[in-house]
Every structure is written in C-alpha cells, then in structure tokens.
Amino acid sequence: MCGRVWWGGEVLADEEELFSAVDALLEQAVRDPLPEPAERKRLREAAGLTQDQVAGALQTRREAVGNWEAGRTEPRPPKRAAYARLLEGLAARFPAPGPAGNTSTASAGPTATPARETASQTTAPHTAPAPAAASRPAAAPASHTAPAPAAAPRPAATSRPASTSRRPGAKTATQGKTTAAVAVDPRFAHGPLAVIDVGTDRKVVAYCTGGLVLDVPAKSIPALVDWTLQEAKLGQPKLSGPGKDADPLLVLTESALERYGLPTTLTEEERLAGRLPEGHKVIKQLARAEWKLTKRGFGPWARIYRPAKGSERACVQLCIPSWHALDSRHWGTAAQLPPAELARVLGAYASRVMTPRGSTAVTGLELMTALHPPTRASAPHADGTRHSEHNPGSLGKDPVDPAPCEAPDGHPLLADLPRFHIRGPGEKLLEEAYDWARPMTDAECTLRHLVGIDVNMAFAAGANGLIVGLGAPTHVKAPVFDPKLPGSWLVDLSHVDLSRVKVGKDTWADLDAGLLPSPFTPKGERPDGPAWYATPTVAYAVELGYDVAPIEAYVRYDNGRYLDAWYQRLRDAYLATMADLGVDADLTPADFLAAMDGYQERDPQLATVVSAIKATVKGGLGKLRERPRGEGWRPGEPWRALARPTWRPDIRAAVISRTRINLHRKIVKHAAFTGQYPVAILSDCVVYAANGESPLDFLPYRDGKPLPGGFKLGVNPGLVKHEGTQTVLWGEGVREQFNAPELNLARYIKDGTVTDADNGE
C-alpha cells in the first residue's frame, strides 16, 4: 500500500510525508525569522526605501509589502527568505531606537528631522504611548487589523530654541498607501499638513501627522506663510505625472487665531459673505507683504499665494474649524478635537485621499483634476523647449456646454424658454437616485420584521469602469443605440414589461411587475412615452430583452474611463480605514455583520475619516452639476461654476443612472430567485420584509456563497451591509399615523425615528 487515501476527492498524504513537511516548515521558521510588523516598516522607512522599491526587489506587489508591514499577511517562501535577509541587513544599519525621551533620528526615518535642526533639538519629555483602538469583536480575527494612525499625546511645555522639532513618541501609524512616498520625500518630510496651536507656555507649535511637533517662530500671518514654505517641509507629492504637488495646509485653532489677530468666530454678516472684510488688518498685512488671496477671500478655507514663477509655486492653504470649515455632517466633532488628534484625523484623510482643498465636495472634485490634470508638457522641441498641451483622458482646460436636455433649469442655453415653463421628460434628462415605496402585501404583513440593507459606496461603485464623455456633445437624429457610446438618448421605454425579463444569456423570468419599481424613473413609475435617458439606462432596457429605437441623441465620441482612478483612490482609502476599524474585505458574511456592529465606537476618529471619504464621493459627484449659490444670479444668466471644465452634468447623470441600474439588477435577480420583492428603496438603501432581524434571514446564501448577480454582504464598494431592522407593526403603524400607505420606510429604517416634518417628503 502506498499509504494514501481519498476523502471527498482529495488525496491525503501518508504519515512519513507529513512529518517531512513539518520538519521543513520548522527549519524554514528557524532560518527565516522576521521582526514584528511595525519594526519591518520602521526599518524600511529608516533606510529611505519605498514599498514599491522593496516590492520590485522581491518581485512582488506593493500591496503585499504593505500587508506584511501591517501584519495582515506573512511572506511565503522563497520570498520570505529574501525579505528576512533584507530586514536583517537593515537592522544592522539602523538599530532600534532607545526608550522614549532619547529617541534617535533613525526611529522616524532619515528625513524626520531636518539636518539644520538636529543640533538644537532638545529632549522631549517622557510620555505614555497613545492608547490603542478598541479591539474588534471576536467574530473578526485580530490578525487582519492594520494599525490605525495613532494620536500623539500633547507634550508638556519645554524651553527650547525657536524652529525646532520634537516627537512625543515613536511613530506607529500606517496612514494609507501613500504614506511611505510622503515620508521619504525631503520636501515634505513633515507630512501634508499641520495644526497650529498655542501651548500652555504661550509658544506657537505645529502638530503634524505621525506625532511630530514643530516650534513655530512666526509672529504674524505673513510670517507664518513664509515659515511654512521655507522651513516647515509640509506638503504632499502630486498624484499623477503631469499634476502638481499639493500645497501645505495649516489648520488654525482658536488660540492660534487670537495670537495672529484673527477673530475666533465670524459675525453673521461675515458668515453670509464667507470671508473677512477687505479692510481687516490681517488682509492688509498680507497685501503689504505682497501676498494675494484667491477670489474666495479670507474665509474658512483661505488660499494665500504669490504668482507662480515657472514651475515654482508659492501657496499655503488655511483651514479654520471655528469658522465652520469642517462641516459637522461629514466631519462629526472633528472641529472640537485637541490639536494632535485633529492632525491625526486630517492627516489620515490627506494621506489616503488627498490634502483637503475645501469641503469634502470641493476635495472630491479636485481629486478628479489631480488624477487627470488638464494639460501636460509636450515632447521637447529641437531647441529643448516644451509647451503645454492637452493631457489625453482629461476634461481639458476649457469648459464645454452641455446638451440642452442635460442643462438644469435656469441655464443660459434655456434662456429663450417661456418664463415658468416646466420641462417634462421629453425635454429634460432626469437621472436621479431612487425614492420609491409601495404598500405591503398581505403575505408581507404576516412576517415579523422589515430589514434594510445599504450598498457600500454605491455611487463610487457606479463610477467604476464607466465610460463617460470627455468633450462636447454631438447631436444625431434617429441613431442606432450603442451601449458603449456615452450620451443622452431620447427614446420610448414604455414598452418594457417587468413581468417578463431576461435574467441571463438565455434565461427569462416571470415576475410580479406590480411589486417592482421601474428602473427608468427615480420614483419607480413606468414611463408613458419618450424621455431622455443616459446610456446606462437605455443599455439596461436592452439587457432586459427589449428593443430600443432612439428618436435622437446627444452623444460624445471623445470619451474614456475618466473616473476609474478617482474610484480606485477612494475605494482604497475606504477599505484601508475600515480595515483599521476591524472590518476587512475577506470576512465571512456572519463575521462581517459582527464586525460592523459598533465599528464606529472602536475608534471614533477613524470613523470620522470614513464619513469624510463617503462624503467626498457624493459631494464630488454633486459638484459636477453645481447650481448657482446666490451672488445675485438670475435665471438665464451664467453662474460661476459654469466656467469650470469639471462642470459636467452629463457625467453626474451617467453615474447616477448606472448606480440605480446596478441596484435594480440585483433586485430583479433576487426576486427571480427567491420571490421576494422590496418594500421601499431610498437611494442606495433597500427594505425587505422578513421573519428574522438579520439580512442573512432573507439573502440567499448557499454554502457561504451569495446568489450570482444578487446582493452580497461585504465591505467592498457595491456590496451591502445591514442598515437597520424594525418590526412590520412599526412600519404599518407609521404609515397609518401619517395616513400615507406609500410612506418611504427606507428613510427611517436605521433607527425608526419619524418626525412630523418628515411626513409627505
């Protein structure tokens, strides 16, 4: 006998072979010991190496190196031996730092402290290490958790020369995939931003990311700007080849505002204007020092600059939380955090998304431009000079007019329409998110619960892989529909019958159309004639098995996947931060639900970063069709946003169209397989009636695998999480209370709170 047996189609090895494998494993473990994950990262940074460089030498991916340093995974042979050899060599050159209070410069990398400051650096007081984030629930294995950016404790006052730096404790954070690149760039050795505060010793200090604290010698705002550009080493490398480095960001606390002669709060008049009056003494100081302000003036997000000379930029941005720079809807209570903790929150966001350029909406839009700059340098001419040229794949530097059907009401293109004219579906492209509900059936009323599920980063997922127009539209009559051609199509989809739809290549399903929303309108009503639709909506009608015959269209032959890099950047930021909070992408459905339960309480600061990332997605897409914001605007006149090349309502419509269609596709698959239909839908939240309280009580999992093309639990964008559960009696009671049989229960499913003001929304 050979000693092998079969079990379920798998060969089991004999005893001797198993012992040999174990001996080899033990030998490997002794031969290739590896230091702790945090030490691996310290050694690499001390040597000034990036994760890309290590990955290239070991012939692996950068993400793998990041996972090794975070403790998520371990290298396997033969890479393990090579990695151990590298770390051993680095450890000999860069020994571990001494105890706190006598930290060597190697502990934070070769660029942590500027060489000119080393001689005057003083000993930092001993401080206790920052408390770690609360551990994840037992359902989520701790070995998958990446260390979250740690908050640096505020040091006690010390006597020291001006313009010195100090670190209260060793840097323990991994602040996203871009951190290594920022840390080794000598121009931005101290990170993307700093929180300026006045200590108990009345000295001005700058709290940077990673626990670094700098003394600030500046006595005025102009001097502070000079210090930032000449000595602070703040900023962030560009996100794409033709792009520009991010300007340093200074966050001014209330004590810093008082020190520099600025009000801690704005008056009502200043708040409405969004800026200080032109005659303010600080603005006069800047003018005397030949610094300029952008058109937004000196407001919550002020930009102070001098005209660029060649490729050299001289610009500093200010963020003033007490002037409501950080919207509490997206940043929570970040404005009230101590300086070191605020630096941690904003630093984590900056390293994973980008340095904030204003509100989350403004930053979302600026991220698109940073990843696809409008111009690039040309190839060198015969004399070696270059010129600026269009950067392929970008929106260019000049704005383009939308198609008339894409223009919102009041746009100059519609100036000739009669006053008070209301455009219908045949005149106006109306691609919006769902707001639909229906009465429950008798069978659903016999069930016990209403369970809401919510699509993670739904609009980001809708942007992934989407082909959008890059240039101006072309008007065509009676076109043949092309699902790969972005544009707006006037077509009659009233013939699409949801009672029989195609759910596979050769598979049709019979459904109860009365229990389903139409995929073609935000309110879920079946269209009654020709209407304007974005390409994804018309393509879905074809996918359901029906012919389409467009009457006319505005198409964009110059197109591309403009939002792919934007989606990937935000997806990575979201997943990395959720992993820090204990919610990984590889959890089982049950473990995922357990990990999501109370994840925000494990580290409220990182939960704030998650909220800001989500707001960056929605706000950035909303900015693509920004409406007039006062300024004396009248219908038919242009408004400021129209001057941007990123004012593109067609791109916004395409993303929303695809997001709504993605959701409807899952609903149809689920109905065809289970016979269950949604009770209510609001944007990316769907409510089903079920006998249990968990999504697992109605989502069709088999052997841990979800329905193909249906809903799947998970943290990745496009997958779903549990939004909330209420009883069926609660739902019927709310509708009866407001005498609204079709009240949208998805709006209240999270906590069950309904107010009188919500009635009829």
PDB file of N, CA and C in Angstrom, residues 168-221:
ATOM      1  N   PRO A 168       6.773  63.384  20.497  1.00  0.00           N
ATOM      2  CA  PRO A 168       6.416  62.876  21.818  1.00  0.00           C
ATOM      3  C   PRO A 168       6.559  61.371  21.924  1.00  0.00           C
ATOM      4  N   GLY A 169       6.445  60.639  20.846  1.00  0.00           N
ATOM      5  CA  GLY A 169       6.549  59.191  20.897  1.00  0.00           C
ATOM      6  C   GLY A 169       6.900  58.658  19.538  1.00  0.00           C
ATOM      7  N   ALA A 170       7.229  57.398  19.480  1.00  0.00           N
ATOM      8  CA  ALA A 170       7.595  56.798  18.199  1.00  0.00           C
ATOM      9  C   ALA A 170       6.401  56.762  17.287  1.00  0.00           C
ATOM     10  N   LYS A 171       6.639  56.930  15.996  1.00  0.00           N
ATOM     11  CA  LYS A 171       5.557  56.905  15.016  1.00  0.00           C
ATOM     12  C   LYS A 171       5.101  55.469  14.824  1.00  0.00           C
ATOM     13  N   THR A 172       3.809  55.213  15.036  1.00  0.00           N
ATOM     14  CA  THR A 172       3.297  53.849  14.950  1.00  0.00           C
ATOM     15  C   THR A 172       2.250  53.679  13.887  1.00  0.00           C
ATOM     16  N   ALA A 173       1.931  54.754  13.180  1.00  0.00           N
ATOM     17  CA  ALA A 173       0.776  54.691  12.284  1.00  0.00           C
ATOM     18  C   ALA A 173       1.150  54.223  10.907  1.00  0.00           C
ATOM     19  N   THR A 174       0.188  53.571  10.238  1.00  0.00           N
ATOM     20  CA  THR A 174       0.257  53.359   8.798  1.00  0.00           C
ATOM     21  C   THR A 174      -0.890  54.132   8.224  1.00  0.00           C
ATOM     22  N   GLN A 175      -0.591  55.228   7.570  1.00  0.00           N
ATOM     23  CA  GLN A 175      -1.639  56.136   7.128  1.00  0.00           C
ATOM     24  C   GLN A 175      -1.902  55.979   5.648  1.00  0.00           C
ATOM     25  N   GLY A 176      -2.153  54.764   5.212  1.00  0.00           N
ATOM     26  CA  GLY A 176      -2.535  54.549   3.823  1.00  0.00           C
ATOM     27  C   GLY A 176      -1.348  54.268   2.952  1.00  0.00           C
ATOM     28  N   LYS A 177      -1.623  53.971   1.692  1.00  0.00           N
ATOM     29  CA  LYS A 177      -0.609  53.520   0.767  1.00  0.00           C
ATOM     30  C   LYS A 177       0.355  54.613   0.360  1.00  0.00           C
ATOM     31  N   THR A 178      -0.012  55.871   0.523  1.00  0.00           N
ATOM     32  CA  THR A 178       0.849  56.951   0.073  1.00  0.00           C
ATOM     33  C   THR A 178       1.790  57.441   1.158  1.00  0.00           C
ATOM     34  N   THR A 179       1.690  56.918   2.377  1.00  0.00           N
ATOM     35  CA  THR A 179       2.480  57.451   3.468  1.00  0.00           C
ATOM     36  C   THR A 179       3.965  57.312   3.217  1.00  0.00           C
ATOM     37  N   ALA A 180       4.398  56.145   2.731  1.00  0.00           N
ATOM     38  CA  ALA A 180       5.820  55.929   2.538  1.00  0.00           C
ATOM     39  C   ALA A 180       6.400  56.932   1.560  1.00  0.00           C
ATOM     40  N   ALA A 181       5.665  57.190   0.478  1.00  0.00           N
ATOM     41  CA  ALA A 181       6.164  58.129  -0.514  1.00  0.00           C
ATOM     42  C   ALA A 181       6.291  59.525   0.072  1.00  0.00           C
ATOM     43  N   VAL A 182       5.334  59.919   0.925  1.00  0.00           N
ATOM     44  CA  VAL A 182       5.393  61.237   1.532  1.00  0.00           C
ATOM     45  C   VAL A 182       6.556  61.312   2.507  1.00  0.00           C
ATOM     46  N   ALA A 183       6.767  60.241   3.300  1.00  0.00           N
ATOM     47  CA  ALA A 183       7.767  60.282   4.350  1.00  0.00           C
ATOM     48  C   ALA A 183       9.182  60.412   3.799  1.00  0.00           C
ATOM     49  N   VAL A 184       9.477  59.826   2.646  1.00  0.00           N
ATOM     50  CA  VAL A 184      10.839  59.849   2.135  1.00  0.00           C
ATOM     51  C   VAL A 184      11.102  61.016   1.207  1.00  0.00           C
ATOM     52  N   ASP A 185      10.084  61.809   0.896  1.00  0.00           N
ATOM     53  CA  ASP A 185      10.296  62.976   0.056  1.00  0.00           C
ATOM     54  C   ASP A 185      10.829  64.103   0.939  1.00  0.00           C
ATOM     55  N   PRO A 186      12.074  64.522   0.756  1.00  0.00           N
ATOM     56  CA  PRO A 186      12.656  65.526   1.657  1.00  0.00           C
ATOM     57  C   PRO A 186      11.927  66.854   1.647  1.00  0.00           C
ATOM     58  N   ARG A 187      11.203  67.160   0.561  1.00  0.00           N
ATOM     59  CA  ARG A 187      10.475  68.432   0.514  1.00  0.00           C
ATOM     60  C   ARG A 187       9.291  68.429   1.467  1.00  0.00           C
ATOM     61  N   PHE A 188       8.731  67.242   1.713  1.00  0.00           N
ATOM     62  CA  PHE A 188       7.526  67.134   2.532  1.00  0.00           C
ATOM     63  C   PHE A 188       7.768  66.178   3.694  1.00  0.00           C
ATOM     64  N   ALA A 189       8.921  66.328   4.325  1.00  0.00           N
ATOM     65  CA  ALA A 189       9.323  65.381   5.358  1.00  0.00           C
ATOM     66  C   ALA A 189       8.381  65.370   6.555  1.00  0.00           C
ATOM     67  N   HIS A 190       7.652  66.461   6.780  1.00  0.00           N
ATOM     68  CA  HIS A 190       6.809  66.554   7.969  1.00  0.00           C
ATOM     69  C   HIS A 190       5.334  66.341   7.671  1.00  0.00           C
ATOM     70  N   GLY A 191       5.023  65.837   6.482  1.00  0.00           N
ATOM     71  CA  GLY A 191       3.654  65.477   6.188  1.00  0.00           C
ATOM     72  C   GLY A 191       2.898  66.538   5.413  1.00  0.00           C
ATOM     73  N   PRO A 192       1.629  66.286   5.121  1.00  0.00           N
ATOM     74  CA  PRO A 192       0.856  67.193   4.270  1.00  0.00           C
ATOM     75  C   PRO A 192       0.311  68.424   4.971  1.00  0.00           C
ATOM     76  N   LEU A 193       0.212  68.382   6.314  1.00  0.00           N
ATOM     77  CA  LEU A 193      -0.485  69.475   6.997  1.00  0.00           C
ATOM     78  C   LEU A 193      -0.007  69.586   8.431  1.00  0.00           C
ATOM     79  N   ALA A 194      -0.420  70.677   9.070  1.00  0.00           N
ATOM     80  CA  ALA A 194      -0.105  70.890  10.482  1.00  0.00           C
ATOM     81  C   ALA A 194      -1.240  71.673  11.128  1.00  0.00           C
ATOM     82  N   VAL A 195      -1.502  71.368  12.390  1.00  0.00           N
ATOM     83  CA  VAL A 195      -2.478  72.110  13.185  1.00  0.00           C
ATOM     84  C   VAL A 195      -1.704  73.099  14.047  1.00  0.00           C
ATOM     85  N   ILE A 196      -1.953  74.374  13.843  1.00  0.00           N
ATOM     86  CA  ILE A 196      -1.230  75.428  14.553  1.00  0.00           C
ATOM     87  C   ILE A 196      -1.982  75.773  15.831  1.00  0.00           C
ATOM     88  N   ASP A 197      -1.259  75.705  16.961  1.00  0.00           N
ATOM     89  CA  ASP A 197      -1.880  75.929  18.258  1.00  0.00           C
ATOM     90  C   ASP A 197      -0.912  76.695  19.153  1.00  0.00           C
ATOM     91  N   VAL A 198      -1.431  77.284  20.194  1.00  0.00           N
ATOM     92  CA  VAL A 198      -0.607  77.967  21.188  1.00  0.00           C
ATOM     93  C   VAL A 198      -0.610  77.124  22.448  1.00  0.00           C
ATOM     94  N   GLY A 199       0.590  76.707  22.897  1.00  0.00           N
ATOM     95  CA  GLY A 199       0.698  75.848  24.057  1.00  0.00           C
ATOM     96  C   GLY A 199       0.520  76.593  25.358  1.00  0.00           C
ATOM     97  N   THR A 200       0.568  75.824  26.458  1.00  0.00           N
ATOM     98  CA  THR A 200       0.422  76.427  27.782  1.00  0.00           C
ATOM     99  C   THR A 200       1.568  77.359  28.112  1.00  0.00           C
ATOM    100  N   ASP A 201       2.711  77.185  27.429  1.00  0.00           N
ATOM    101  CA  ASP A 201       3.847  78.073  27.647  1.00  0.00           C
ATOM    102  C   ASP A 201       3.803  79.293  26.740  1.00  0.00           C
ATOM    103  N   ARG A 202       2.642  79.480  26.049  1.00  0.00           N
ATOM    104  CA  ARG A 202       2.398  80.619  25.157  1.00  0.00           C
ATOM    105  C   ARG A 202       3.258  80.575  23.912  1.00  0.00           C
ATOM    106  N   LYS A 203       3.872  79.455  23.612  1.00  0.00           N
ATOM    107  CA  LYS A 203       4.635  79.317  22.387  1.00  0.00           C
ATOM    108  C   LYS A 203       3.755  78.678  21.313  1.00  0.00           C
ATOM    109  N   VAL A 204       3.921  79.123  20.075  1.00  0.00           N
ATOM    110  CA  VAL A 204       3.147  78.583  18.962  1.00  0.00           C
ATOM    111  C   VAL A 204       3.801  77.295  18.490  1.00  0.00           C
ATOM    112  N   VAL A 205       3.021  76.258  18.351  1.00  0.00           N
ATOM    113  CA  VAL A 205       3.531  74.970  17.909  1.00  0.00           C
ATOM    114  C   VAL A 205       2.670  74.446  16.763  1.00  0.00           C
ATOM    115  N   ALA A 206       3.269  73.570  15.968  1.00  0.00           N
ATOM    116  CA  ALA A 206       2.580  72.950  14.835  1.00  0.00           C
ATOM    117  C   ALA A 206       2.535  71.450  15.054  1.00  0.00           C
ATOM    118  N   TYR A 207       1.330  70.915  15.161  1.00  0.00           N
ATOM    119  CA  TYR A 207       1.139  69.470  15.316  1.00  0.00           C
ATOM    120  C   TYR A 207       1.008  68.857  13.929  1.00  0.00           C
ATOM    121  N   CYS A 208       1.975  68.020  13.577  1.00  0.00           N
ATOM    122  CA  CYS A 208       1.989  67.380  12.266  1.00  0.00           C
ATOM    123  C   CYS A 208       1.495  65.941  12.393  1.00  0.00           C
ATOM    124  N   THR A 209       1.430  65.255  11.290  1.00  0.00           N
ATOM    125  CA  THR A 209       0.995  63.860  11.308  1.00  0.00           C
ATOM    126  C   THR A 209       2.102  62.986  11.882  1.00  0.00           C
ATOM    127  N   GLY A 210       1.700  61.844  12.442  1.00  0.00           N
ATOM    128  CA  GLY A 210       2.675  60.909  12.977  1.00  0.00           C
ATOM    129  C   GLY A 210       3.227  61.295  14.324  1.00  0.00           C
ATOM    130  N   GLY A 211       2.661  62.327  14.993  1.00  0.00           N
ATOM    131  CA  GLY A 211       3.137  62.687  16.316  1.00  0.00           C
ATOM    132  C   GLY A 211       4.216  63.750  16.332  1.00  0.00           C
ATOM    133  N   LEU A 212       4.643  64.239  15.185  1.00  0.00           N
ATOM    134  CA  LEU A 212       5.681  65.257  15.129  1.00  0.00           C
ATOM    135  C   LEU A 212       5.121  66.612  15.554  1.00  0.00           C
ATOM    136  N   VAL A 213       5.895  67.345  16.362  1.00  0.00           N
ATOM    137  CA  VAL A 213       5.513  68.681  16.811  1.00  0.00           C
ATOM    138  C   VAL A 213       6.653  69.638  16.499  1.00  0.00           C
ATOM    139  N   LEU A 214       6.350  70.741  15.843  1.00  0.00           N
ATOM    140  CA  LEU A 214       7.341  71.746  15.472  1.00  0.00           C
ATOM    141  C   LEU A 214       7.071  73.040  16.215  1.00  0.00           C
ATOM    142  N   ASP A 215       8.150  73.730  16.579  1.00  0.00           N
ATOM    143  CA  ASP A 215       8.014  75.080  17.110  1.00  0.00           C
ATOM    144  C   ASP A 215       7.842  76.046  15.954  1.00  0.00           C
ATOM    145  N   VAL A 216       6.966  77.022  16.127  1.00  0.00           N
ATOM    146  CA  VAL A 216       6.677  77.997  15.075  1.00  0.00           C
ATOM    147  C   VAL A 216       7.154  79.375  15.540  1.00  0.00           C
ATOM    148  N   PRO A 217       8.163  79.934  14.889  1.00  0.00           N
ATOM    149  CA  PRO A 217       8.666  81.239  15.320  1.00  0.00           C
ATOM    150  C   PRO A 217       7.870  82.420  14.777  1.00  0.00           C
ATOM    151  N   ALA A 218       6.943  82.184  13.842  1.00  0.00           N
ATOM    152  CA  ALA A 218       6.250  83.279  13.150  1.00  0.00           C
ATOM    153  C   ALA A 218       5.386  84.080  14.109  1.00  0.00           C
ATOM    154  N   LYS A 219       5.431  85.429  13.967  1.00  0.00           N
ATOM    155  CA  LYS A 219       4.668  86.333  14.815  1.00  0.00           C
ATOM    156  C   LYS A 219       3.436  86.904  14.113  1.00  0.00           C
ATOM    157  N   SER A 220       3.274  86.659  12.819  1.00  0.00           N
ATOM    158  CA  SER A 220       2.142  87.195  12.064  1.00  0.00           C
ATOM    159  C   SER A 220       1.746  86.191  10.995  1.00  0.00           C
ATOM    160  N   ILE A 221       0.590  86.412  10.378  1.00  0.00           N
ATOM    161  CA  ILE A 221       0.146  85.505   9.317  1.00  0.00           C
ATOM    162  C   ILE A 221       1.117  85.532   8.130  1.00  0.00           C
TER     163      ILE A 221
END
